[in-house]
XYZ file of C-alpha atoms in Angstrom:
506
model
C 0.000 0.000 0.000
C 1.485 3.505 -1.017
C 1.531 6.380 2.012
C 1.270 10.042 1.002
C 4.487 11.549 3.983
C 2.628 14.554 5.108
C 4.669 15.117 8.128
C 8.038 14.219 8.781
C 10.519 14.427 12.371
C 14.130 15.037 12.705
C 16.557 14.267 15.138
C 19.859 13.549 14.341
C 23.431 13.914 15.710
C 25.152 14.557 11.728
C 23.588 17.556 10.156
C 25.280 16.428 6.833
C 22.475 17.266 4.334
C 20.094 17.554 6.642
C 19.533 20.729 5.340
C 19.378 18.955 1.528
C 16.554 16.492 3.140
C 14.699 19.614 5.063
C 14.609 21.761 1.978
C 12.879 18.525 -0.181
C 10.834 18.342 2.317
C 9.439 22.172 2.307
C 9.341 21.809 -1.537
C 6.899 18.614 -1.611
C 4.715 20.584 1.154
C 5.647 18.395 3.599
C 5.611 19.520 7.321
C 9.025 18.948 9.216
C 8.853 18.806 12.951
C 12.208 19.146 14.530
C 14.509 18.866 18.077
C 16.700 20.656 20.172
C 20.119 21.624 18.378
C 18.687 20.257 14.590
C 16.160 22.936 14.778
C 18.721 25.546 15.563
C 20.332 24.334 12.697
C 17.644 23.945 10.106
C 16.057 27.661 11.046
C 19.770 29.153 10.400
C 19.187 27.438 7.146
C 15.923 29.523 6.295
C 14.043 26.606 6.271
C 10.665 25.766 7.407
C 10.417 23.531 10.430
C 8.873 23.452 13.905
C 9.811 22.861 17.174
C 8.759 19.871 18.970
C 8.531 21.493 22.254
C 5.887 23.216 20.474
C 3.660 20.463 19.868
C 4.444 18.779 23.136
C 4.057 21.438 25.058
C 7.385 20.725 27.157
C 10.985 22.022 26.770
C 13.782 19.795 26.300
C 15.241 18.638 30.180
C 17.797 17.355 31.648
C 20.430 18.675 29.734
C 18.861 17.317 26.425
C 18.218 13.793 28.045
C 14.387 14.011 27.551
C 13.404 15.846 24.289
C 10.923 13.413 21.962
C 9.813 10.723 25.217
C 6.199 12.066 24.454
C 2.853 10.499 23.721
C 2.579 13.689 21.213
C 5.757 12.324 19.285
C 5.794 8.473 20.123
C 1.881 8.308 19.605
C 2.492 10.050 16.690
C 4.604 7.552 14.794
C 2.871 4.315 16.317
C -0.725 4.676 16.148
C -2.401 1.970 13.529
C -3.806 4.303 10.813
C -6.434 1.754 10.160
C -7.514 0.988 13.479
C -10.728 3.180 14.201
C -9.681 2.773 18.337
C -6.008 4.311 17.620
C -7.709 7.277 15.212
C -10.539 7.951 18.199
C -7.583 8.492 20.353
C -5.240 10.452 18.236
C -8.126 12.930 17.858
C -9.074 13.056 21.564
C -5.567 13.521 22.684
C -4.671 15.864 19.749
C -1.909 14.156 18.422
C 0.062 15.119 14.880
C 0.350 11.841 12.613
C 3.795 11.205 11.934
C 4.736 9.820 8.483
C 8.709 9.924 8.094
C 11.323 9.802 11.114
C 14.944 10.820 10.355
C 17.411 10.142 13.466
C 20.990 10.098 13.550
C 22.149 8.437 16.962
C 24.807 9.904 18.836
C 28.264 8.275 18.280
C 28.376 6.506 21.341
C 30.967 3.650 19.224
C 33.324 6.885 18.164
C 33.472 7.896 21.998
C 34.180 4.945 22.874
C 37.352 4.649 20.403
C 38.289 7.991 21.281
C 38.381 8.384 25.204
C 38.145 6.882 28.649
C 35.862 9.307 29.817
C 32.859 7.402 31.490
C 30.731 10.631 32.169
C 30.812 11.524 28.526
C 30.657 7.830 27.050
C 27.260 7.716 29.050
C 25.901 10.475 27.970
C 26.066 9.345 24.110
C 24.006 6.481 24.524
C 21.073 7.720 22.466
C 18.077 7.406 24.353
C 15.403 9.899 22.649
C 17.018 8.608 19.141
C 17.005 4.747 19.454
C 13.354 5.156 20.819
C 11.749 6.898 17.639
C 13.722 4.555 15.643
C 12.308 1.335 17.071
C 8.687 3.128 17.290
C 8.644 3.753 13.489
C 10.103 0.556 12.428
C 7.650 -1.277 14.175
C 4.896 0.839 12.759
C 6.405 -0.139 8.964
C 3.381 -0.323 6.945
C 2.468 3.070 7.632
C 5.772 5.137 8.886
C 9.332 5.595 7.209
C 12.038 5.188 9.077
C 15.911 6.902 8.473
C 17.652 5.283 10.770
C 21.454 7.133 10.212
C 23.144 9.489 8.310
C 24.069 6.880 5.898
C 20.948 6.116 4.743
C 20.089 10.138 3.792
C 21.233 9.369 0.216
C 18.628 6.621 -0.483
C 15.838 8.926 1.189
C 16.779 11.946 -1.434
C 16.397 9.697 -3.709
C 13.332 7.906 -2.964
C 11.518 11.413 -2.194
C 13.110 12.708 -5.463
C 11.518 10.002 -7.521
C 8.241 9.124 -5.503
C 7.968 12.895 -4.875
C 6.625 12.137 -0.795
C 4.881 8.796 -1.845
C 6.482 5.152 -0.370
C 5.632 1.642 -0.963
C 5.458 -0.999 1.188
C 8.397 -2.401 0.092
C 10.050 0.829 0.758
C 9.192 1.366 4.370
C 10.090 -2.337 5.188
C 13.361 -2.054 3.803
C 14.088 0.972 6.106
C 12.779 -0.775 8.477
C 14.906 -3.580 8.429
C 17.636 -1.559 8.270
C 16.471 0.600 11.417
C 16.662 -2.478 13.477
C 20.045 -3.369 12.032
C 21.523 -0.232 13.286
C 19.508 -0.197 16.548
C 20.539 -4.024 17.511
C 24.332 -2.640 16.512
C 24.380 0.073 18.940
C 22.816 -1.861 21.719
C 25.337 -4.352 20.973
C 28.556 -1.962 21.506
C 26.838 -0.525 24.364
C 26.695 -3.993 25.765
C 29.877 -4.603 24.657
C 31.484 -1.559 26.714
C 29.639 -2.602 29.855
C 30.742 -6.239 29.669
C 34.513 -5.460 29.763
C 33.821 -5.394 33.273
C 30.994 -7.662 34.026
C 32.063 -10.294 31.632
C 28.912 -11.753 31.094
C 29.270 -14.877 28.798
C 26.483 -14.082 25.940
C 28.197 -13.925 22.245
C 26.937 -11.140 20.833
C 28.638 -9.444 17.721
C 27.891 -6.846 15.480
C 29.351 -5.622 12.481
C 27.707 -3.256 9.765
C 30.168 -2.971 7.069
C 30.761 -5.833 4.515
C 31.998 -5.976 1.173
C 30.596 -9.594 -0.914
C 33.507 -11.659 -2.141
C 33.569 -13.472 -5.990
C 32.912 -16.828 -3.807
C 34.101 -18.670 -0.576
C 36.617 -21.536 -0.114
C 35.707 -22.933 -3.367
C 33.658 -21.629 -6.511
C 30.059 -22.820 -5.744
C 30.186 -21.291 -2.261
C 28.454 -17.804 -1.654
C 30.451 -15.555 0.882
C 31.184 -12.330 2.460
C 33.713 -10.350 4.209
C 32.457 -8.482 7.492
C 34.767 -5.498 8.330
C 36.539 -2.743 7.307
C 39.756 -4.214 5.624
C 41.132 0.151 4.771
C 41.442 -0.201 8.157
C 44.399 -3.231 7.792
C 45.802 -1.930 4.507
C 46.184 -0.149 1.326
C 45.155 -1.966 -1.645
C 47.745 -0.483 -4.291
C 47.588 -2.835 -7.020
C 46.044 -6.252 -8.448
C 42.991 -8.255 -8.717
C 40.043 -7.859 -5.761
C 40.820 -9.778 -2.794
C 39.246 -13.554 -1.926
C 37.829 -15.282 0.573
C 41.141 -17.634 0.460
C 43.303 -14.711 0.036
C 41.949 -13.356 3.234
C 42.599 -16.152 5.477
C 46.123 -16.392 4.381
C 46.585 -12.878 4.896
C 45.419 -13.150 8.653
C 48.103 -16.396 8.402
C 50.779 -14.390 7.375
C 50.116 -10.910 9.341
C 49.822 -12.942 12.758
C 53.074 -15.300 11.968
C 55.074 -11.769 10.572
C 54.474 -10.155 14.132
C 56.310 -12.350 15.987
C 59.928 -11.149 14.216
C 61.741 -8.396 14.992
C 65.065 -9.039 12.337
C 64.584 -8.316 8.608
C 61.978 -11.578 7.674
C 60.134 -12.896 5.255
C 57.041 -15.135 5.531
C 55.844 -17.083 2.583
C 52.567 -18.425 3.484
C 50.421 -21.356 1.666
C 46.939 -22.271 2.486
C 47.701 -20.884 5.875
C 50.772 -22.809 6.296
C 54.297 -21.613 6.243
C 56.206 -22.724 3.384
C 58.948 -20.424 4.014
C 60.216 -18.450 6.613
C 63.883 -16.894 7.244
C 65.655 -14.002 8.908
C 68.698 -12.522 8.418
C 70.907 -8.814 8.983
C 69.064 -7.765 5.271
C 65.501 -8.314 3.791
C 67.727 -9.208 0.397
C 69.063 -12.490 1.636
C 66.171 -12.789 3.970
C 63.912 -13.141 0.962
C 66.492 -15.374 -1.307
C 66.599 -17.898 1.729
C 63.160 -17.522 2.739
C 62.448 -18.620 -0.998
C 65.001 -21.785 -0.816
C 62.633 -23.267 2.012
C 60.251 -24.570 -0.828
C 60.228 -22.775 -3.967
C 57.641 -25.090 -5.212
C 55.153 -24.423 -2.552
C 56.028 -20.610 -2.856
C 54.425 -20.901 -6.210
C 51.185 -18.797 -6.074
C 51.742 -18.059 -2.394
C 51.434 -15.252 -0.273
C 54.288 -13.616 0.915
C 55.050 -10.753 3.774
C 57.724 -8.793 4.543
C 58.682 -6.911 7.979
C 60.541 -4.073 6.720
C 60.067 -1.819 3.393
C 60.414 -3.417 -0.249
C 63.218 -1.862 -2.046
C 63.845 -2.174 -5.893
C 66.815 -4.653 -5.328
C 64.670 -6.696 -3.521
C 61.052 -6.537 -5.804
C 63.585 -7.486 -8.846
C 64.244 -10.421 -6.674
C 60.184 -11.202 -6.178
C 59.405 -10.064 -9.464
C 61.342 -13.526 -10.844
C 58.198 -15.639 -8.927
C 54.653 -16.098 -10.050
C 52.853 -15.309 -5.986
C 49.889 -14.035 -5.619
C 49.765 -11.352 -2.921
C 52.968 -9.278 -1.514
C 52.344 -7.647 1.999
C 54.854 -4.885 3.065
C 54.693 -1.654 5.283
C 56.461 0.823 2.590
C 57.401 -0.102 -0.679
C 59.933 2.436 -2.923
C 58.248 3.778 -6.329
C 60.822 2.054 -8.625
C 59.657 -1.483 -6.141
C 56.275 -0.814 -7.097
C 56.512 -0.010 -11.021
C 58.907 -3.369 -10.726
C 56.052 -5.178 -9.011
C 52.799 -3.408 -10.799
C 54.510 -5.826 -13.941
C 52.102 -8.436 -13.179
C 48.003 -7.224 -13.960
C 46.940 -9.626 -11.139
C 49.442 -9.676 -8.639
C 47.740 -8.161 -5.666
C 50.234 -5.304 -3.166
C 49.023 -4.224 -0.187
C 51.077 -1.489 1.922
C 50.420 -2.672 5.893
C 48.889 -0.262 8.321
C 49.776 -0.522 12.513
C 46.624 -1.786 13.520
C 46.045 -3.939 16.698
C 43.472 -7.018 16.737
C 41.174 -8.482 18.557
C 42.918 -10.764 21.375
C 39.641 -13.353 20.696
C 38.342 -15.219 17.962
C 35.280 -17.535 17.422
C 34.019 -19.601 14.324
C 31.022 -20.941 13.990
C 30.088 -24.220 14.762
C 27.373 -26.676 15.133
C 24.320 -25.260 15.930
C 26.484 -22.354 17.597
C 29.557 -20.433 18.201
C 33.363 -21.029 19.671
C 35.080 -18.294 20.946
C 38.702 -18.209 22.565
C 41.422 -16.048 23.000
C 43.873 -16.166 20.463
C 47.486 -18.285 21.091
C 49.283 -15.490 21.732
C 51.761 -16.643 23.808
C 55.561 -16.996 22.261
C 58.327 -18.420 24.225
C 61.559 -17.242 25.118
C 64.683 -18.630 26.677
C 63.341 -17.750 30.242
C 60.213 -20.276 29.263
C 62.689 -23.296 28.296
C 63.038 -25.759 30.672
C 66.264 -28.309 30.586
C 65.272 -31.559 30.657
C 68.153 -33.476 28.756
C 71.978 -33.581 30.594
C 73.287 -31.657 27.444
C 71.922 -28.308 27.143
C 71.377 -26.417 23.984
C 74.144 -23.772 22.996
C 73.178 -20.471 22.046
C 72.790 -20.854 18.393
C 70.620 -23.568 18.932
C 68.519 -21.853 21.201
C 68.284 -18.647 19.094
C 67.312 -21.415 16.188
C 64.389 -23.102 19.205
C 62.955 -19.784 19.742
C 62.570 -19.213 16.080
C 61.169 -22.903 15.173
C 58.752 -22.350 18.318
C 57.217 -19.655 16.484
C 56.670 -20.859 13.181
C 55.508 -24.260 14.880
C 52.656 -22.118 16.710
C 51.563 -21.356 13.994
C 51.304 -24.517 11.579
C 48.359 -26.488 11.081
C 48.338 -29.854 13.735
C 49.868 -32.218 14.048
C 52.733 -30.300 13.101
C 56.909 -30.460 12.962
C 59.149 -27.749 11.998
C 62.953 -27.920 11.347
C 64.986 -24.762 11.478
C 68.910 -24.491 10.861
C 70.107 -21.022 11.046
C 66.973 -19.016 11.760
C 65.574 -20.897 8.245
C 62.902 -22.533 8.015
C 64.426 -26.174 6.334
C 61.498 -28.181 6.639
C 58.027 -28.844 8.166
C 55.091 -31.210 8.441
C 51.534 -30.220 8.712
C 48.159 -30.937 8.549
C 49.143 -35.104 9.727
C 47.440 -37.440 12.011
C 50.202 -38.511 13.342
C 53.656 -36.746 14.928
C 55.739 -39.393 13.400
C 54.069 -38.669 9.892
C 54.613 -35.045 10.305
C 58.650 -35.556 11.520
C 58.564 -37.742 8.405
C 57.055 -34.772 6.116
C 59.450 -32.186 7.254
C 62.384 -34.547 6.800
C 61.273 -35.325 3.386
C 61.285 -31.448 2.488
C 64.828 -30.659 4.008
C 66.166 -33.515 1.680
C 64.178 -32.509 -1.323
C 65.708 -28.795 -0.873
C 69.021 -30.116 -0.123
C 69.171 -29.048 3.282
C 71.867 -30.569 5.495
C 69.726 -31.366 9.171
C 73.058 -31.829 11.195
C 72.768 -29.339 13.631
C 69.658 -28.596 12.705
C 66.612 -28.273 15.720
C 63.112 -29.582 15.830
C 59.817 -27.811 17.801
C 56.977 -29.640 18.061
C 53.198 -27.846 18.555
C 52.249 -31.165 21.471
C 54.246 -33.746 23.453
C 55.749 -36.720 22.092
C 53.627 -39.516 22.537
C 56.740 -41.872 22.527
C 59.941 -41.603 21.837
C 59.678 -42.481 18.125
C 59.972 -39.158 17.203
C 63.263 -38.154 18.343
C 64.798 -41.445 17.643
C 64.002 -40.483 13.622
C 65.306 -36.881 14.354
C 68.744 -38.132 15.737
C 69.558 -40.582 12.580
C 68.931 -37.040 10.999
C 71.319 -35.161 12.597
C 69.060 -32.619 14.521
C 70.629 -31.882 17.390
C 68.337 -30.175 20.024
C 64.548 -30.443 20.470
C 61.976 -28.214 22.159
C 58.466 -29.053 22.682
C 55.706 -28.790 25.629
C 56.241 -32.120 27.534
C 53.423 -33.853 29.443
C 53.540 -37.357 28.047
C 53.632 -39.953 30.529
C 56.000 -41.430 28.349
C 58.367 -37.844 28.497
C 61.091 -40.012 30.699
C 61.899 -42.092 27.165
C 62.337 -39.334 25.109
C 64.678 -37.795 27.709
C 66.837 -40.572 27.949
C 66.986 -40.792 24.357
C 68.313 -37.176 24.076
C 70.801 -38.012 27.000
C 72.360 -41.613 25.425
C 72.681 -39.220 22.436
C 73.860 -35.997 23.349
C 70.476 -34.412 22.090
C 69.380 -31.441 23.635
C 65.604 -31.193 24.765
C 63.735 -28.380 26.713
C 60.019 -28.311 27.556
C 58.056 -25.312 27.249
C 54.995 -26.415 28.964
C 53.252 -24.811 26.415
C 50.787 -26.877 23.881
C 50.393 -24.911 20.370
C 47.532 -26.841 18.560
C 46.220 -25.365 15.671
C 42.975 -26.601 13.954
């Protein structure tokens, strides 16, 4: 059924064409009813609008706290036009039919972001605002609803073509967006209170999303929720994917947790290369020698700026997706080569510390693995104890092992990644798998170290690794079977240290 808007409120916190919307309004004859500091604004304007305390017969109070709680606004927007009950009492009371409500909410979520002030925080939760907005979306099939600032462009346009007139349709697609902004704010506000409370109820909200070509795979449908200009530049290449993404997040987290000159290559979440050294140059060449097969069509990150002696060395390898904090314009005409290729320039952002997938009929949520151990977290269990290469090489192979998919192995030699097993059912298989890939790179394991993401089951594992060469082990321990891999390491001269620390990864 089409409604006729004959007379519209405003409330809102953004006056950004407000003033475009007010004027329309006037011009289609329509009567504009307005509050506190928006009528100040829209009379400086010359336009035609009345005050609200005018038809309710009450100033604003409370320091602007109560300015539209009114049966003469409220009743306004939700009486049934239809029912001859609601119309007896709109007469008798002598209240103005509302047709169109335009609020902006105050920005409690900005205030948030921007200070610790609790006084001021409160006093942007919208009270007055979120009220007409729930009062007209309920009331749909006879009221519009604007529910924010962003939606003024779809209203001009609507009144421009419809000239005052919506459909059905119309009002319950503002409606259904009213109720998605309304359930977002409540959500933040909830959000701010339960930092402290900590009330377990999952309850996340966020507006922005951008669709993707497909998901995992070509016949899935998917989306991204979030603001990804907030994580980095785009500067050249194909749009992003769903796949491209989640290695992204792979590579970003594993990245972090070096300080020297590194590069990451990341595939399918998994590193396939990983090395640092005094110069990104030979950081990237060795990086690359982990497994230049599986580097193929990868995604690859770098911790310090891209230089043109280094994107000449890139530019030599089909990847897909380069991630660096600065790159030099000669780098990036080097690297803009390839149509496709997609280069994205970091920003310092910080993350959430919890993440949740869903699940089931519901939702997991954890914090994230963010521990990394240091020397002060080893803890000797073997006679012989590492030396201090090998424990600069433990610390770096307990990093990347954090991050690998379980069951999972990973060999290091020289702060380079030589080889690692992922993904396997078994520990054994996974040693296996990363011993396969040193050989088939022609990496020499004596000397080399092992970290493992879980205990040793048995003592299998380390058995294999000392035919190999490797030389010094860390891992979490907890195996009631620990004392055989220790005595291994001793009737070998292996070097083990627990961390106490598991680092599964599904």
């Amino acid at each position: 059924m089409d409604v006729r808007i004959r007379t519209a409120i405003i409330s809102v916190f953004s006056k950004d064409r407000i003033d475009e919307i007010a004027r329309l309004l006037n011009k289609l004859g329509i009567k504009v009813l307005s509050t506190g500091g928006t009528y100040d604004y829209l009379q400086k304007q010359g336009l035609d609008v009345i005050s609200v305390e005018s038809v309710t017969g009450y100033p604003s109070i409370f320091g602007g706290r109560v300015k539209t709680l009114h049966p003469k606004v409220l009743g306004g927007i939700l009486y049934r036009r239809e029912d001859p009950r609601d119309l007896q009492e709109l007469e008798k009371y002598g209240i103005p039919p509302v047709d169109l409500v335009i609020v902006d909410l105050y920005p409690f979520e900005n205030t948030v972001a921007t200070t610790k002030d609790e006084d001021e925080i409160i006093e942007k939760i919208d009270i007055g605002g979120i009220s007409l907005i729930r009062a007209a979306a309920k009331n749909f099939r006879d009221v519009v609803i604007v529910p924010s600032a962003s939606h003024y462009n779809h209203l001009i346009e609507l009144l421009q073509k419809k000239e005052g007139i919506t459909s059905l349709e119309d009002r319950k697609y503002f409606a259904t967006q009213a109720f998605n902004v309304s359930s977002h704010y409540d959500t933040k506000i909830f959000e701010y209170f339960n930092k402290e409370q900590n009330i377990p109820a999952f309850k996340k909200s966020i507006i922005q999303s951008f669709p993707l070509r497909y998901g995992e795979n070509p016949h899935q449908q998917a989306l991204f929720y979030g603001n990804l200009d907030e994580v980095f530049n785009q500067l050249h290449g194909k749009v992003i994917s769903y796949n491209n993404i989640v290695d992204i997040d792979a590579a970003i987290a594993l990245s972090k947790e070096f300080c020297e000159p590194t590069f990451v290559v990341i595939k399918h979440t998994n590193a396939c290369g990983v090395a640092s050294r005094t110069n990104l140059k030979k950081a990237w060449y060795d990086a690359l020698a982990c497994d230049p097969i599986s580097a193929f069509g990868g995604v690859i990150i770098a911790n310090r700026p891209i230089d043109t002696g280094v994107a000449e060395e890139l530019n030599k390898l089909f990847f897909e997706i380069l991630i660096a904090s600065e790159y030099d314009e000669k780098a990036l005409e080097i690297l803009k080569s390839k149509k496709n290729r997609i280069l994205l320039q970091k920003k310092s952002v910080d993350f959430s510390e919890v993440q949740f997938k869903s699940i089931l009929n519901g939702a997991l949520e954890q914090e994230k693995d963010l521990k990394t151990e240091m020397e002060s977290d080893f803890h000797l269990v073997s006679k012989k104890a590492p030396t201090d290469t090998e424990v600069s090489d433990l610390i770096f192979a307990n990093k990347i092992v954090k991050h690998q998919k379980s069951n999972t192995i990973v060999l290091v030699r020289g702060k380079q990644l030589i080889g690692s097993g992922t993904g396997q059912t078994s520990r054994v298989d996974a040693l296996k798998q990363a011993i396969q890939k040193a050989h088939d790179f022609g990496f020499e394991l004596k000397g080399a170290v092992m970290a493992s993401d879980a205990f040793f089951p048995f003592a299998d594992s380390v058995e294999i690794a000392c035919r190999e060469g490797i030389s010094a082990v860390v891992q979490p321990g907890g195996s009631i079977k620990d004392a055989d891999s220790i005595s291994f390491c001793d009737e070998h001269e292996m070097s083990m240290v627990f961390t106490g620390i598991r680092h599964f990864k599904h």
